[in-house]
């Protein structure tokens, strides 16, 4: 059974629209993260959460908003989508903090037209 | 801020030859954690190995790396490349202060041919 679930697997959106990427982890971890990977940039850290609190934000744009309704959920809302947002978005989790191994979900591949 | 440098974007090798992927890092903190993650095609990254102990060799699945704080390096090595080693390899750094940020290098794509 998958331990980190990301929905949807693929997503096509139009420029200017808004989408929510879903992430749930069943590893019992306390920390969750979002990363972005595109052809232009390698794996890029976006956010980290611990016990539903934002711990670090390396995303310059406020169009990206993480949302945590439960300890094992960390969704990513993206507003006013741009073609440059096209990427694979990975959710990850670790037991406690960034010193622990990160376990990555399967990713959501977003294409903005 | 912290940074990780992987100088090779692409490494091409013939099967059976040794592998060495370079990783150097910068941090002001004295006890960083260094990681190597591997990402095969159409998969997500997964941990290959990690270390926080200076001058101690860490091994997993035939790969090994030694953290050298004196040179701020954590190079990945393997004695004999296999076709299945073809993948994207990321070196990553956590500053060791108990924070929640991991800095990834730009990645090195390893292509092993017969």
PDB file of C-alpha atoms in Angstrom, chain B:
ATOM      1  CA  UNK B   1      22.785  30.548   3.059  1.00  0.00           C
ATOM      2  CA  UNK B   2      23.532  26.858   2.703  1.00  0.00           C
ATOM      3  CA  UNK B   3      24.378  25.474  -0.718  1.00  0.00           C
ATOM      4  CA  UNK B   4      25.261  22.209  -2.418  1.00  0.00           C
ATOM      5  CA  UNK B   5      27.303  21.985  -5.586  1.00  0.00           C
ATOM      6  CA  UNK B   6      27.286  19.083  -7.988  1.00  0.00           C
ATOM      7  CA  UNK B   7      29.661  19.994 -10.764  1.00  0.00           C
ATOM      8  CA  UNK B   8      28.689  17.335 -13.274  1.00  0.00           C
ATOM      9  CA  UNK B   9      25.327  17.580 -14.908  1.00  0.00           C
ATOM     10  CA  UNK B  10      25.811  14.373 -16.849  1.00  0.00           C
ATOM     11  CA  UNK B  11      28.159  11.460 -16.355  1.00  0.00           C
ATOM     12  CA  UNK B  12      28.309   8.716 -18.966  1.00  0.00           C
ATOM     13  CA  UNK B  13      30.038   5.434 -18.212  1.00  0.00           C
ATOM     14  CA  UNK B  14      30.487   1.994 -19.601  1.00  0.00           C
ATOM     15  CA  UNK B  15      29.189  -0.845 -17.448  1.00  0.00           C
ATOM     16  CA  UNK B  16      31.838  -2.157 -15.088  1.00  0.00           C
ATOM     17  CA  UNK B  17      33.745   1.095 -14.733  1.00  0.00           C
ATOM     18  CA  UNK B  18      33.936   2.911 -11.388  1.00  0.00           C
ATOM     19  CA  UNK B  19      31.496   5.660 -10.530  1.00  0.00           C
ATOM     20  CA  UNK B  20      32.351   8.905  -8.796  1.00  0.00           C
ATOM     21  CA  UNK B  21      29.851  11.729  -8.487  1.00  0.00           C
ATOM     22  CA  UNK B  22      31.090  14.897  -6.872  1.00  0.00           C
ATOM     23  CA  UNK B  23      29.349  16.826  -4.130  1.00  0.00           C
ATOM     24  CA  UNK B  24      30.616  19.788  -2.152  1.00  0.00           C
ATOM     25  CA  UNK B  25      28.658  21.932   0.234  1.00  0.00           C
ATOM     26  CA  UNK B  26      28.704  25.193   2.114  1.00  0.00           C
ATOM     27  CA  UNK B  27      27.193  25.813   5.519  1.00  0.00           C
ATOM     28  CA  UNK B  28      28.158  27.845   8.542  1.00  0.00           C
ATOM     29  CA  UNK B  29      27.092  25.043  10.844  1.00  0.00           C
ATOM     30  CA  UNK B  30      29.582  22.495  12.087  1.00  0.00           C
ATOM     31  CA  UNK B  31      27.415  19.363  12.166  1.00  0.00           C
ATOM     32  CA  UNK B  32      25.548  19.096   8.894  1.00  0.00           C
ATOM     33  CA  UNK B  33      23.757  16.018   7.630  1.00  0.00           C
ATOM     34  CA  UNK B  34      24.565  15.023   4.058  1.00  0.00           C
ATOM     35  CA  UNK B  35      22.373  12.829   1.885  1.00  0.00           C
ATOM     36  CA  UNK B  36      22.421  11.184  -1.522  1.00  0.00           C
ATOM     37  CA  UNK B  37      19.034  10.638  -3.112  1.00  0.00           C
ATOM     38  CA  UNK B  38      18.527   8.653  -6.312  1.00  0.00           C
ATOM     39  CA  UNK B  39      15.689   9.153  -8.763  1.00  0.00           C
ATOM     40  CA  UNK B  40      15.094   6.632 -11.504  1.00  0.00           C
ATOM     41  CA  UNK B  41      13.143   7.561 -14.594  1.00  0.00           C
ATOM     42  CA  UNK B  42       9.462   8.268 -13.857  1.00  0.00           C
ATOM     43  CA  UNK B  43       9.953   7.596 -10.169  1.00  0.00           C
ATOM     44  CA  UNK B  44      10.242   9.792  -7.130  1.00  0.00           C
ATOM     45  CA  UNK B  45      13.530  10.410  -5.286  1.00  0.00           C
ATOM     46  CA  UNK B  46      14.491   7.955  -2.577  1.00  0.00           C
ATOM     47  CA  UNK B  47      17.321   7.929  -0.089  1.00  0.00           C
ATOM     48  CA  UNK B  48      20.489   6.141  -1.127  1.00  0.00           C
ATOM     49  CA  UNK B  49      22.639   6.994   1.865  1.00  0.00           C
ATOM     50  CA  UNK B  50      23.259   9.646   4.474  1.00  0.00           C
ATOM     51  CA  UNK B  51      25.925  10.674   6.930  1.00  0.00           C
ATOM     52  CA  UNK B  52      26.715  13.161   9.642  1.00  0.00           C
ATOM     53  CA  UNK B  53      29.926  11.632  10.971  1.00  0.00           C
ATOM     54  CA  UNK B  54      33.196  13.115   9.794  1.00  0.00           C
ATOM     55  CA  UNK B  55      35.569  10.760   7.958  1.00  0.00           C
ATOM     56  CA  UNK B  56      33.317   7.731   8.309  1.00  0.00           C
ATOM     57  CA  UNK B  57      32.468   5.691   5.207  1.00  0.00           C
ATOM     58  CA  UNK B  58      28.774   5.025   4.682  1.00  0.00           C
ATOM     59  CA  UNK B  59      27.661   2.240   2.351  1.00  0.00           C
ATOM     60  CA  UNK B  60      24.404   1.097   0.836  1.00  0.00           C
ATOM     61  CA  UNK B  61      23.513  -0.979  -2.212  1.00  0.00           C
ATOM     62  CA  UNK B  62      27.096  -1.021  -3.442  1.00  0.00           C
ATOM     63  CA  UNK B  63      27.496   2.751  -3.227  1.00  0.00           C
ATOM     64  CA  UNK B  64      29.603   4.502  -0.631  1.00  0.00           C
ATOM     65  CA  UNK B  65      30.406   8.011   0.451  1.00  0.00           C
ATOM     66  CA  UNK B  66      32.529   9.611   3.151  1.00  0.00           C
ATOM     67  CA  UNK B  67      31.757  12.961   4.697  1.00  0.00           C
ATOM     68  CA  UNK B  68      34.901  15.071   4.820  1.00  0.00           C
ATOM     69  CA  UNK B  69      34.242  18.218   6.770  1.00  0.00           C
ATOM     70  CA  UNK B  70      37.774  19.503   6.118  1.00  0.00           C
ATOM     71  CA  UNK B  71      36.999  19.750   2.415  1.00  0.00           C
ATOM     72  CA  UNK B  72      33.205  20.084   2.720  1.00  0.00           C
ATOM     73  CA  UNK B  73      32.746  17.110   0.431  1.00  0.00           C
ATOM     74  CA  UNK B  74      30.525  14.062   0.238  1.00  0.00           C
ATOM     75  CA  UNK B  75      31.365  12.335  -3.043  1.00  0.00           C
ATOM     76  CA  UNK B  76      29.405   9.258  -4.119  1.00  0.00           C
ATOM     77  CA  UNK B  77      31.359   6.254  -5.355  1.00  0.00           C
ATOM     78  CA  UNK B  78      30.816   2.746  -6.601  1.00  0.00           C
ATOM     79  CA  UNK B  79      33.471   0.318  -7.717  1.00  0.00           C
ATOM     80  CA  UNK B  80      31.638  -1.041 -10.755  1.00  0.00           C
ATOM     81  CA  UNK B  81      28.727   0.604 -12.550  1.00  0.00           C
ATOM     82  CA  UNK B  82      25.680  -1.403 -13.554  1.00  0.00           C
ATOM     83  CA  UNK B  83      23.089  -0.594 -16.188  1.00  0.00           C
ATOM     84  CA  UNK B  84      20.494  -0.279 -13.433  1.00  0.00           C
ATOM     85  CA  UNK B  85      22.499   2.547 -11.838  1.00  0.00           C
ATOM     86  CA  UNK B  86      21.379   4.886 -14.617  1.00  0.00           C
ATOM     87  CA  UNK B  87      19.418   7.558 -12.773  1.00  0.00           C
ATOM     88  CA  UNK B  88      19.459  11.126 -11.456  1.00  0.00           C
ATOM     89  CA  UNK B  89      21.479  11.538  -8.275  1.00  0.00           C
ATOM     90  CA  UNK B  90      20.967  14.404  -5.869  1.00  0.00           C
ATOM     91  CA  UNK B  91      23.287  15.411  -3.080  1.00  0.00           C
ATOM     92  CA  UNK B  92      21.456  17.194  -0.266  1.00  0.00           C
ATOM     93  CA  UNK B  93      22.248  19.030   2.948  1.00  0.00           C
ATOM     94  CA  UNK B  94      20.497  19.618   6.239  1.00  0.00           C
ATOM     95  CA  UNK B  95      22.327  22.056   8.483  1.00  0.00           C
ATOM     96  CA  UNK B  96      21.990  19.821  11.523  1.00  0.00           C
ATOM     97  CA  UNK B  97      20.294  22.381  13.745  1.00  0.00           C
ATOM     98  CA  UNK B  98      17.008  20.521  13.890  1.00  0.00           C
ATOM     99  CA  UNK B  99      15.382  22.725  11.291  1.00  0.00           C
ATOM    100  CA  UNK B 100      13.053  21.804   8.475  1.00  0.00           C
ATOM    101  CA  UNK B 101      14.871  22.767   5.314  1.00  0.00           C
ATOM    102  CA  UNK B 102      16.856  20.513   3.000  1.00  0.00           C
ATOM    103  CA  UNK B 103      19.021  22.038   0.297  1.00  0.00           C
ATOM    104  CA  UNK B 104      19.431  19.938  -2.812  1.00  0.00           C
ATOM    105  CA  UNK B 105      22.178  20.165  -5.385  1.00  0.00           C
ATOM    106  CA  UNK B 106      21.398  20.515  -9.064  1.00  0.00           C
ATOM    107  CA  UNK B 107      21.646  16.769  -9.619  1.00  0.00           C
ATOM    108  CA  UNK B 108      23.911  14.560 -11.709  1.00  0.00           C
ATOM    109  CA  UNK B 109      22.438  12.301 -14.317  1.00  0.00           C
ATOM    110  CA  UNK B 110      24.347   9.028 -14.581  1.00  0.00           C
ATOM    111  CA  UNK B 111      24.004   7.065 -17.796  1.00  0.00           C
ATOM    112  CA  UNK B 112      25.544   3.609 -17.874  1.00  0.00           C
ATOM    113  CA  UNK B 113      25.868   1.901 -21.235  1.00  0.00           C
ATOM    114  CA  UNK B 114      26.739  -1.706 -22.109  1.00  0.00           C
TER     115      UNK B 114
END
